[in-house]
Coordinates of C-alpha atoms in Angstrom, one line a residue:
Chain R
M1 CA -19.6 -2.7 35.1
Q2 CA -18.7 0.5 33.3
E3 CA -17.0 0.3 30.0
P4 CA -13.2 0.7 30.6
D5 CA -11.7 4.0 29.5
L6 CA -9.2 3.6 26.6
S7 CA -8.4 7.3 26.2
I8 CA -4.9 8.6 26.8
E9 CA -2.9 11.7 26.5
I10 CA 0.6 12.1 25.3
S11 CA 1.7 15.6 26.0
S12 CA -1.1 17.7 24.5
L13 CA -2.2 15.0 22.1
K14 CA -5.5 13.5 23.4
M15 CA -6.4 10.2 21.9
E16 CA -9.7 8.2 22.2
S17 CA -7.7 5.0 21.8
P18 CA -4.1 4.1 22.6
L19 CA -3.7 2.4 19.3
M20 CA -1.9 4.4 16.7
L21 CA -1.0 3.8 13.1
A22 CA 2.7 3.4 12.8
S23 CA 4.7 5.5 10.3
G24 CA 5.4 4.0 6.9
I25 CA 2.1 2.1 6.6
L26 CA -0.6 3.5 4.5
G27 CA 0.5 7.0 5.3
T28 CA 0.8 8.2 1.8
S29 CA -2.4 10.2 1.6
I30 CA -4.7 12.0 3.9
D31 CA -7.7 10.0 2.5
L32 CA -6.0 6.8 3.5
L33 CA -4.9 8.1 6.9
R34 CA -8.5 9.2 7.5
R35 CA -9.7 5.7 6.7
V36 CA -7.3 4.2 9.2
F37 CA -8.6 6.7 11.8
E38 CA -12.2 5.8 11.1
A39 CA -11.2 2.1 11.4
G40 CA -10.3 2.8 15.1
A41 CA -6.9 4.3 15.4
G42 CA -6.5 6.9 18.1
A43 CA -3.9 8.8 16.1
V44 CA -2.3 8.3 12.7
V45 CA 1.3 8.9 11.7
T46 CA 2.3 9.8 8.1
K47 CA 4.9 8.1 6.1
S48 CA 8.2 9.9 6.8
V49 CA 8.7 13.1 4.9
G50 CA 12.0 14.7 4.2
Y51 CA 13.2 18.0 2.8
E52 CA 13.8 16.8 -0.7
Q53 CA 11.6 14.5 -2.9
R54 CA 12.9 10.9 -3.0
T55 CA 11.6 8.1 -5.3
G56 CA 13.0 5.4 -3.0
Y57 CA 14.5 2.1 -4.0
N58 CA 13.4 -0.1 -6.9
N59 CA 11.2 -3.1 -6.0
P60 CA 11.3 -5.6 -4.4
T61 CA 10.9 -3.2 -1.4
I62 CA 8.9 -5.6 0.7
V63 CA 9.2 -9.4 1.3
E64 CA 7.5 -11.6 3.8
V65 CA 9.6 -13.8 6.0
Y66 CA 8.7 -16.2 8.7
G67 CA 7.6 -14.1 11.6
G68 CA 7.3 -10.8 9.8
Y69 CA 8.2 -8.6 6.9
L70 CA 11.4 -7.1 5.6
N71 CA 11.2 -3.7 3.9
A72 CA 13.5 -1.3 2.3
I73 CA 11.3 1.4 0.7
G74 CA 14.1 3.9 0.8
L75 CA 12.2 6.9 2.4
S76 CA 10.3 7.7 -0.7
N77 CA 8.4 10.9 -0.2
P78 CA 7.2 13.9 -2.2
G79 CA 9.4 16.4 -0.4
I80 CA 8.3 18.8 2.3
K81 CA 7.0 21.6 0.0
E82 CA 4.7 19.2 -1.9
F83 CA 3.6 17.6 1.3
H84 CA 2.7 21.0 2.7
K85 CA 0.6 21.7 -0.3
E86 CA -1.2 18.4 0.1
L87 CA -1.9 19.0 3.8
S88 CA -3.1 22.6 3.0
R89 CA -5.7 21.4 0.6
S90 CA -7.0 18.6 2.9
K91 CA -9.4 18.8 5.8
I92 CA -7.2 17.7 8.7
D93 CA -8.5 19.8 11.7
D94 CA -10.5 16.8 13.1
L95 CA -7.8 14.2 12.3
P96 CA -5.3 13.2 15.1
L97 CA -2.5 13.6 12.6
V98 CA 1.1 13.1 13.6
V99 CA 3.7 14.0 10.9
S100 CA 6.8 11.8 10.7
L101 CA 9.9 13.7 9.5
F102 CA 13.4 12.5 8.6
G103 CA 16.4 14.7 7.9
A104 CA 20.2 14.7 7.9
D105 CA 20.8 17.7 10.3
P106 CA 19.1 20.1 12.7
L107 CA 18.6 22.7 10.0
E108 CA 16.6 20.4 7.7
F109 CA 14.3 19.5 10.6
R110 CA 13.8 23.1 11.6
E111 CA 12.9 24.2 8.1
M112 CA 10.4 21.4 7.7
I113 CA 8.7 22.2 10.9
S114 CA 8.6 26.0 10.3
L115 CA 6.8 25.2 7.1
L116 CA 4.3 22.8 8.6
D117 CA 3.7 24.3 12.0
E118 CA 0.9 26.7 10.9
L119 CA -1.2 23.7 9.8
E120 CA -3.4 21.5 12.0
V121 CA -0.7 19.0 12.5
K122 CA -1.2 17.6 16.1
A123 CA 2.3 16.3 16.8
Y124 CA 5.6 15.4 15.1
E125 CA 7.5 12.1 15.2
L126 CA 11.2 12.4 14.4
N127 CA 12.3 9.4 12.4
I128 CA 16.0 9.2 13.4
S129 CA 15.9 5.4 13.1
C130 CA 15.2 4.2 9.5
P131 CA 17.6 1.3 9.3
H132 CA 18.5 1.3 5.6
V133 CA 19.1 4.7 4.1
K134 CA 22.6 6.2 4.2
G135 CA 22.9 9.6 5.9
F136 CA 19.5 9.5 7.5
G137 CA 17.6 7.6 10.1
A138 CA 19.6 5.1 12.2
E139 CA 22.9 6.7 11.2
V140 CA 21.6 9.8 12.9
C141 CA 20.6 7.8 15.9
Q142 CA 24.1 6.5 16.4
D143 CA 25.4 10.0 16.7
S144 CA 24.4 11.2 20.2
K145 CA 25.5 14.7 19.7
L146 CA 23.5 15.0 16.5
V147 CA 20.4 13.5 18.1
G148 CA 20.5 16.1 20.9
E149 CA 21.0 19.0 18.4
I150 CA 18.1 17.9 16.3
I151 CA 15.7 17.6 19.2
E152 CA 16.7 20.9 20.6
A153 CA 16.4 22.6 17.2
V154 CA 13.0 21.1 16.7
K155 CA 11.7 22.1 20.1
T156 CA 12.7 25.8 19.5
E157 CA 10.6 25.7 16.4
T158 CA 7.3 24.3 17.7
Q159 CA 5.1 24.2 20.7
K160 CA 3.5 21.0 19.5
P161 CA 4.5 17.6 21.0
V162 CA 7.6 16.0 19.6
F163 CA 8.0 12.3 19.6
V164 CA 11.3 10.7 18.9
K165 CA 11.3 7.3 17.2
L166 CA 14.4 5.4 18.4
S167 CA 16.4 2.8 16.6
P168 CA 17.0 -0.5 18.2
N169 CA 20.0 -0.9 16.0
V170 CA 22.3 0.8 18.6
T171 CA 24.5 -0.7 21.3
D172 CA 22.5 1.0 24.1
I173 CA 18.9 2.2 23.4
V174 CA 18.5 3.4 26.9
H175 CA 21.3 5.9 26.4
T176 CA 19.6 7.4 23.4
A177 CA 16.3 7.4 25.2
K178 CA 17.7 9.4 28.1
L179 CA 19.4 11.8 25.7
A180 CA 16.2 12.4 23.9
E181 CA 14.4 13.1 27.2
D182 CA 17.1 15.4 28.3
T183 CA 17.0 17.4 25.1
G184 CA 13.3 18.0 25.2
A185 CA 11.5 15.0 23.6
D186 CA 7.8 14.8 24.8
A187 CA 7.5 11.1 24.1
L188 CA 9.6 8.2 22.7
T189 CA 8.4 5.8 20.0
V190 CA 10.2 2.5 20.7
A191 CA 11.3 1.1 18.4
N192 CA 11.8 0.9 14.6
T193 CA 12.6 -2.1 12.4
F194 CA 15.7 -4.2 12.8
R195 CA 18.4 -4.5 10.1
A196 CA 17.9 -7.7 8.4
M197 CA 17.9 -9.5 5.0
A198 CA 16.5 -12.4 3.1
I199 CA 18.2 -14.3 0.2
D200 CA 16.4 -16.3 -2.5
I201 CA 18.1 -19.7 -2.4
E202 CA 17.1 -20.7 -5.9
T203 CA 18.9 -17.8 -7.5
G204 CA 21.3 -16.9 -4.7
R205 CA 20.2 -13.3 -4.8
P206 CA 19.3 -11.0 -1.9
I207 CA 15.5 -10.4 -2.4
L208 CA 15.3 -6.7 -1.6
A209 CA 16.6 -4.4 -4.3
N210 CA 18.5 -2.6 -1.5
K211 CA 19.7 -6.1 -0.2
I212 CA 19.4 -5.0 3.4
G213 CA 16.1 -3.8 5.0
G214 CA 14.3 -3.6 8.3
L215 CA 12.4 -6.5 9.9
S216 CA 9.0 -5.8 11.4
G217 CA 6.3 -8.1 12.7
P218 CA 5.9 -10.7 15.4
A219 CA 9.5 -11.8 15.3
I220 CA 10.7 -8.5 16.7
K221 CA 8.0 -8.1 19.4
P222 CA 9.9 -9.6 22.3
I223 CA 12.9 -7.3 21.5
A224 CA 10.7 -4.2 21.3
V225 CA 9.0 -5.2 24.6
R226 CA 12.4 -5.4 26.2
C227 CA 13.4 -2.0 24.8
V228 CA 10.2 -0.5 26.2
Y229 CA 10.8 -2.2 29.6
E230 CA 14.3 -1.0 29.9
I231 CA 13.6 2.5 28.8
Y232 CA 10.6 2.8 31.2
Q233 CA 12.9 2.2 34.1
N234 CA 15.1 5.1 33.0
V235 CA 12.9 7.9 31.6
D236 CA 9.8 9.7 32.8
I237 CA 8.3 10.8 29.5
P238 CA 5.6 8.6 27.8
I239 CA 6.6 5.7 25.7
I240 CA 4.8 4.6 22.5
G241 CA 5.5 0.9 22.0
C242 CA 6.0 -0.3 18.4
G243 CA 7.0 -3.6 17.1
G244 CA 5.0 -6.7 16.0
V245 CA 1.6 -5.9 17.6
V246 CA -0.9 -8.2 15.8
D247 CA -3.4 -9.0 18.5
W248 CA -4.6 -7.6 21.9
E249 CA -2.3 -9.8 23.9
D250 CA 0.6 -8.2 22.2
A251 CA -0.8 -4.7 23.0
I252 CA -1.3 -5.7 26.7
E253 CA 2.3 -6.8 26.9
F254 CA 3.5 -3.4 25.7
F255 CA 1.3 -1.6 28.2
L256 CA 2.6 -3.8 31.0
A257 CA 6.2 -3.1 29.9
G258 CA 5.5 0.6 30.2
A259 CA 4.0 1.9 27.0
T260 CA 1.3 4.5 27.2
A261 CA 0.3 3.9 23.6
I262 CA 1.2 1.4 20.9
Q263 CA 1.6 1.7 17.2
I264 CA 0.4 -0.9 14.7
G265 CA 1.9 -1.4 11.3
T266 CA 2.7 -4.8 10.1
G267 CA -0.3 -6.1 12.0
I268 CA -2.4 -4.6 9.2
A269 CA -0.7 -7.0 6.7
Y270 CA -1.9 -9.9 8.8
E271 CA -5.3 -8.7 10.0
G272 CA -6.4 -5.9 7.7
L273 CA -7.7 -2.6 9.0
S274 CA -10.1 -4.4 11.4
V275 CA -7.0 -5.0 13.6
F276 CA -7.7 -1.8 15.4
E277 CA -11.2 -2.7 16.5
K278 CA -10.2 -6.3 17.3
I279 CA -7.4 -5.1 19.6
K280 CA -9.5 -2.4 21.1
Q281 CA -12.2 -5.0 22.1
G282 CA -9.6 -7.4 23.4
V283 CA -7.9 -4.7 25.6
K284 CA -11.3 -3.7 27.0
D285 CA -12.2 -7.3 27.8
Y286 CA -8.9 -7.7 29.5
L287 CA -9.4 -4.6 31.6
I288 CA -12.8 -5.8 32.7
V289 CA -11.5 -9.2 33.7
K290 CA -8.7 -7.5 35.6
G291 CA -11.1 -5.0 37.3
K292 CA -9.4 -1.9 35.8
R293 CA -11.3 1.2 34.9
S294 CA -8.7 2.6 32.5
V295 CA -5.9 1.4 30.3
R296 CA -3.7 3.9 32.0
E297 CA -3.9 1.8 35.2
I298 CA -1.9 -1.1 33.6
V299 CA 1.0 0.9 32.1
G300 CA 4.3 -0.4 33.6
L301 CA 2.7 -3.0 35.9
A302 CA 5.4 -5.5 34.9
H303 CA 7.8 -3.5 36.8
G304 CA 6.2 -4.3 40.1
F305 CA 8.1 -7.6 40.5
R306 CA 11.3 -8.3 42.3
Chain J
M1 CA 7.9 -22.3 7.1
V2 CA 5.5 -20.9 4.5
S3 CA 5.8 -17.2 3.8
D4 CA 4.7 -15.2 0.9
K5 CA 8.1 -14.8 -0.8
P6 CA 8.6 -14.7 -4.6
R7 CA 8.5 -18.1 -6.2
I8 CA 11.1 -18.6 -8.9
V9 CA 9.6 -19.8 -12.2
K10 CA 10.9 -20.5 -15.7
V11 CA 9.4 -18.8 -18.8
L12 CA 8.0 -21.7 -20.7
D13 CA 6.6 -19.9 -23.7
V14 CA 6.8 -16.4 -25.2
R15 CA 3.9 -15.3 -27.4
E16 CA 4.2 -12.4 -29.8
E17 CA 0.9 -10.5 -29.5
S18 CA 2.0 -7.4 -31.5
Q19 CA 5.3 -5.7 -32.3
T20 CA 5.5 -4.2 -28.7
V21 CA 3.4 -6.7 -26.8
R22 CA 4.3 -10.2 -25.7
S23 CA 2.7 -12.8 -23.3
L24 CA 5.0 -14.9 -21.1
I25 CA 3.7 -18.3 -19.9
F26 CA 5.1 -20.0 -16.8
E27 CA 4.1 -22.9 -14.5
D28 CA 2.9 -21.9 -11.1
D29 CA 0.0 -23.5 -9.3
P30 CA -1.3 -20.5 -7.3
C31 CA -1.2 -18.3 -10.4
S32 CA -3.0 -20.9 -12.5
K33 CA -5.9 -20.7 -10.1
A34 CA -6.1 -16.9 -10.3
K35 CA -9.5 -15.4 -10.8
P36 CA -10.1 -13.0 -13.8
G37 CA -8.8 -9.5 -12.8
Q38 CA -6.3 -10.6 -10.2
F39 CA -2.6 -9.7 -10.6
V40 CA 0.8 -11.1 -9.8
M41 CA 3.9 -9.3 -8.6
V42 CA 6.6 -10.2 -11.1
W43 CA 10.2 -9.9 -9.9
I44 CA 12.5 -9.2 -12.9
L45 CA 15.8 -10.3 -11.2
G46 CA 18.1 -7.4 -10.7
V47 CA 15.8 -4.9 -12.3
D48 CA 12.4 -4.4 -10.5
E49 CA 9.2 -6.0 -9.4
I50 CA 6.0 -4.9 -11.0
P51 CA 2.3 -5.9 -11.0
M52 CA 1.0 -7.7 -14.0
S53 CA -2.6 -8.7 -14.7
I54 CA -2.9 -12.4 -15.3
S55 CA -4.0 -12.8 -18.9
M56 CA -4.2 -16.5 -19.1
T57 CA -4.7 -19.5 -16.8
K58 CA -4.8 -23.1 -17.6
A59 CA -6.0 -26.2 -15.7
D60 CA -2.6 -27.8 -16.0
G61 CA -0.9 -25.3 -13.7
L62 CA 0.1 -22.8 -16.3
A63 CA -0.5 -19.1 -16.2
G64 CA 0.6 -16.1 -18.2
F65 CA 0.7 -12.3 -18.2
T66 CA 1.0 -9.8 -21.1
V67 CA 3.5 -7.0 -21.2
R68 CA 3.8 -3.9 -23.4
K69 CA 7.3 -2.6 -23.7
V70 CA 7.2 0.9 -22.1
G71 CA 9.7 1.4 -19.3
E72 CA 12.9 -0.3 -18.1
A73 CA 11.1 -3.1 -16.2
S74 CA 8.6 -3.9 -18.9
A75 CA 11.3 -3.8 -21.6
A76 CA 13.3 -6.3 -19.5
L77 CA 10.3 -8.5 -19.4
F78 CA 9.6 -8.1 -23.1
D79 CA 13.1 -9.3 -23.9
M80 CA 12.8 -12.5 -21.8
K81 CA 13.3 -15.8 -23.6
V82 CA 12.1 -19.3 -23.0
G83 CA 14.0 -20.5 -20.0
S84 CA 14.5 -17.1 -18.4
L85 CA 13.8 -17.0 -14.7
L86 CA 11.3 -14.8 -12.9
G87 CA 10.0 -14.4 -9.4
V88 CA 6.2 -14.3 -8.8
R89 CA 4.1 -13.5 -5.8
G90 CA 0.3 -13.6 -5.7
P91 CA -2.2 -13.8 -7.2
Y92 CA -3.4 -10.8 -5.3
G93 CA -6.4 -8.4 -5.4
K94 CA -10.1 -8.3 -5.9
H95 CA -11.3 -10.1 -9.1
F96 CA -14.1 -9.4 -11.5
T97 CA -17.3 -11.0 -10.3
N98 CA -19.1 -12.7 -13.2
I99 CA -22.7 -12.6 -13.8
I100 CA -25.2 -14.5 -16.0
G101 CA -26.9 -12.1 -18.4
D102 CA -26.1 -9.7 -21.2
V103 CA -22.8 -8.0 -20.6
M104 CA -20.6 -5.4 -22.3
I105 CA -16.8 -5.5 -22.2
V106 CA -14.9 -2.3 -23.1
G107 CA -11.1 -2.6 -23.4
A108 CA -8.1 -1.1 -25.2
G109 CA -4.5 -2.2 -25.6
T110 CA -3.1 -4.4 -22.9
G111 CA -6.1 -3.3 -20.8
L112 CA -7.6 -6.4 -22.5
A113 CA -5.3 -8.7 -20.5
P114 CA -7.6 -9.2 -17.5
L115 CA -10.7 -9.0 -19.7
M116 CA -9.7 -12.1 -21.7
P117 CA -9.9 -14.6 -18.9
L118 CA -13.1 -12.9 -17.8
S119 CA -14.7 -13.3 -21.2
E120 CA -13.7 -17.0 -21.1
V121 CA -15.5 -17.5 -17.8
L122 CA -18.5 -15.4 -19.0
T123 CA -18.9 -17.6 -22.2
Q124 CA -19.0 -20.7 -20.0
N125 CA -22.0 -19.0 -18.2
L126 CA -23.6 -18.6 -21.7
S127 CA -23.8 -14.8 -21.2
S128 CA -24.3 -12.7 -24.2
I129 CA -21.2 -10.5 -24.7
Y130 CA -20.8 -7.2 -26.5
M131 CA -17.1 -6.7 -26.7
I132 CA -15.7 -3.3 -27.7
I133 CA -12.0 -3.2 -28.4
G134 CA -10.5 0.2 -29.1
G135 CA -7.2 1.5 -30.2
K136 CA -5.4 4.4 -31.9
T137 CA -4.5 2.6 -35.0
I138 CA -4.5 -0.9 -36.5
D139 CA -1.0 -2.0 -35.4
E140 CA -1.9 -1.7 -31.7
F141 CA -4.4 -4.5 -31.4
V142 CA -3.8 -7.5 -29.3
F143 CA -6.0 -10.5 -28.5
V144 CA -8.5 -9.9 -31.3
D145 CA -8.2 -13.5 -32.7
R146 CA -8.4 -14.9 -29.2
A147 CA -11.5 -12.8 -28.5
R148 CA -13.2 -14.0 -31.7
A149 CA -12.5 -17.6 -30.9
T150 CA -13.8 -17.2 -27.3
L151 CA -16.9 -15.3 -28.2
S152 CA -17.8 -17.7 -31.0
K153 CA -19.0 -20.0 -28.3
T154 CA -21.9 -17.8 -27.3
K155 CA -24.3 -15.2 -28.6
S156 CA -22.0 -12.2 -28.9
E157 CA -20.6 -9.4 -31.0
I158 CA -17.1 -7.8 -31.3
I159 CA -16.9 -4.2 -32.2
I160 CA -13.5 -2.8 -33.2
T161 CA -12.8 1.0 -33.1
T162 CA -9.7 3.0 -34.1
E163 CA -9.1 6.7 -33.7
D164 CA -7.7 6.9 -37.2
G165 CA -10.2 4.6 -38.8
S166 CA -7.6 2.1 -40.0
Y167 CA -9.5 -0.8 -38.5
G168 CA -13.1 -1.2 -37.7
T169 CA -15.2 1.9 -37.0
K170 CA -13.5 5.2 -36.7
G171 CA -13.8 6.7 -33.3
L172 CA -13.3 5.9 -29.6
A173 CA -14.3 2.7 -27.9
T174 CA -16.7 4.6 -25.8
D175 CA -18.5 6.0 -28.9
A176 CA -19.6 2.4 -29.6
M177 CA -21.3 2.0 -26.2
E178 CA -24.3 4.2 -26.6
P179 CA -26.0 2.6 -29.7
I180 CA -25.9 -0.7 -27.9
L181 CA -27.1 0.6 -24.5
K182 CA -30.0 2.4 -26.2
E183 CA -31.1 -0.8 -27.9
R184 CA -30.6 -3.4 -25.2
Q185 CA -30.7 -4.0 -21.5
I186 CA -27.1 -4.6 -20.4
D187 CA -26.7 -6.2 -17.0
M188 CA -23.0 -5.4 -16.4
I189 CA -20.2 -3.4 -18.0
Y190 CA -16.6 -4.6 -17.5
T191 CA -13.7 -2.4 -18.5
C192 CA -9.9 -1.9 -18.4
G193 CA -7.6 0.3 -20.3
P194 CA -6.5 3.9 -20.3
E195 CA -8.0 5.7 -17.3
L196 CA -9.6 8.5 -19.3
M197 CA -11.5 5.8 -21.2
I198 CA -12.5 4.1 -18.0
K199 CA -13.8 7.4 -16.7
K200 CA -15.9 7.9 -19.8
V201 CA -17.2 4.3 -19.6
L202 CA -18.3 5.0 -16.0
E203 CA -20.1 8.2 -17.0
I204 CA -21.9 6.5 -19.8
A205 CA -22.8 3.6 -17.5
Q206 CA -24.2 6.0 -15.0
E207 CA -26.3 7.7 -17.6
F208 CA -27.9 4.3 -18.5
S209 CA -27.9 3.1 -14.9
V210 CA -25.9 0.0 -15.7
P211 CA -23.5 -1.3 -13.0
I212 CA -19.8 -1.4 -13.9
Q213 CA -16.6 -3.1 -12.8
A214 CA -13.3 -1.5 -13.8
S215 CA -9.8 -2.6 -13.3
L216 CA -7.5 0.2 -12.3
E217 CA -3.7 0.7 -12.2
R218 CA -1.4 2.7 -9.9
I219 CA 2.2 2.4 -9.0
M220 CA 2.5 -0.6 -6.6
K221 CA 5.3 -1.5 -4.2
C222 CA 4.1 -4.0 -1.7
G223 CA 1.1 -5.4 -3.6
I224 CA -0.4 -6.5 -0.3
G225 CA -2.1 -3.4 1.0
I226 CA 0.4 -1.9 3.5
C227 CA 2.7 0.6 1.8
G228 CA 0.0 2.9 0.4
S229 CA 1.8 3.6 -2.9
C230 CA -1.2 2.7 -5.0
C231 CA -3.7 4.8 -3.1
I232 CA -6.7 6.2 -5.0
G233 CA -9.1 8.1 -2.8
R234 CA -9.4 6.1 0.4
Y235 CA -8.7 2.9 -1.4
R236 CA -5.6 0.8 -2.2
V237 CA -5.6 -0.5 -5.8
C238 CA -3.7 -3.6 -4.7
K239 CA -6.0 -4.7 -1.9
D240 CA -9.3 -2.9 -2.3
G241 CA -9.0 -3.3 -6.1
P242 CA -7.6 -3.6 -8.7
V243 CA -11.2 -4.3 -9.8
F244 CA -13.6 -1.6 -8.4
D245 CA -17.4 -1.7 -8.7
S246 CA -19.7 1.3 -9.4
P247 CA -20.2 2.6 -5.8
K248 CA -16.4 2.7 -5.2
L249 CA -15.7 4.2 -8.6
E250 CA -18.3 6.9 -7.9
E251 CA -16.5 7.7 -4.6
I252 CA -13.2 8.2 -6.4
I253 CA -14.5 9.9 -9.5
D254 CA -12.7 13.2 -8.7
E255 CA -9.4 11.4 -8.7
L256 CA -10.2 9.0 -11.5
G257 CA -8.6 10.1 -14.8
S258 CA -7.3 13.3 -13.3
F259 CA -4.3 12.5 -11.1
K260 CA -2.1 9.7 -9.8
R261 CA 1.0 9.5 -7.7
D262 CA 4.6 8.9 -8.8
H263 CA 7.2 6.7 -7.0
S264 CA 7.8 9.5 -4.4
G265 CA 4.1 9.8 -3.7
R266 CA 3.9 13.2 -5.4
V267 CA 0.7 14.0 -7.2
A268 CA 0.9 14.0 -11.0
M269 CA -1.8 15.0 -13.4
I270 CA -3.0 12.3 -15.9

């Protein structure tokens, strides 16, 4: 039998593999992003960049818990101008590079994109869902009017695909998803980490310096799968599933729920960079057993049941 | 359920290594089994969590690290007393691989921290060790007595260099390498210290075709290879290092000793 086809397209972004690197993991330098691409990622997303430089929170910024990791890095980033300089001096034309951006208002997003758009950035992902930084991220996601204004502003500034990364820390994620679609998003990344915390019982202290962070990893996978499933029933644009994918079975679940692509982040903490090739092989084997020629054939299949 | 959270330990002993350098000893089984060159993430409660090279391990479950007072976090560690509480995660990272043969160790300041347990392992292997310890001036030296005691167990030589000539030979640690390398076949060079010194050690090692292992330092946040803060070239110091061998060092030679990233990820010249 012919080798199953893993290639997908999300808007104009063509990917050899539906497995992407999630934002916030290893996305600090182009060299590292390239390494992840060479390890088998179909596209790589940078760590979120904002208008101004931010040093982020003090450590501890990451702690392992049962079923995943908590993090509160605090959107540390070099600032858009410095980031632009770094992209300018790097060879990125052959890299399926998605730049993740965060900002407080439509103007910040527009200015960042107008600066980056001349470069070989293949797509943007709007991080309106970071769960632990005041004034950015999930606080934006809770304000429907603001979400719409940001997406519309960004779409007037660029022809490139715009993905919107949604927060699960809202009452109704489907509502935000529909709003993002209506205001011009080309795809949705579903979802981000969940607000959570861990306390050291010996000293009684919250472990993260920021006390509250975001939970990622296997513990959140069923919730993220549910988010993808519900959104798939209500929107037509592609969904990028994100949350706790560690092995190929996890990836298949997301495809069946309705994801066209999936992102891997915390999976790297458990499996290392070989996680991409391992999942790719597992997905191929599954497609062969199920008699499918392409991964595209299984997207949303879980919806066929009454 | 087991997860890799900080383990709270008590400081059992504080050793004065110099006016600005102290070693803290604590009991922790995983850290006591660390290999030379590995590091531990040390949580200074309410302040920060920073990577520290393990500078001492004992069979009875004790381990220690060595801190120089420089910033807020290291000053807080420096001021810890017997009985103070700390969190530790690890040990993490790639360690030095020891060989049997004639080796050279080049270190300066607290860069000697991971090289001390290494030299102890190497003497057990009966390797001949040429140890070069450099510093700006006499007050900055740490571990010299410990090195002498360790190296007395094998055929070895300790060479001290200072930039101002106040102790040992006047000059840089790297100046002392060439005379030895011209005279003898050295099988491996181990180094840790200021990055410009490491770069020079690498260049001299390349000239004499001697393999090298160097322990590098970058700002670390997660310590487990996912956040990317400690990137150097295509590598992560916490996971692919901190000990790098010659092929990897040659790959990152443009970045080595020239720039690193601050907490925001912004590039800063060294």
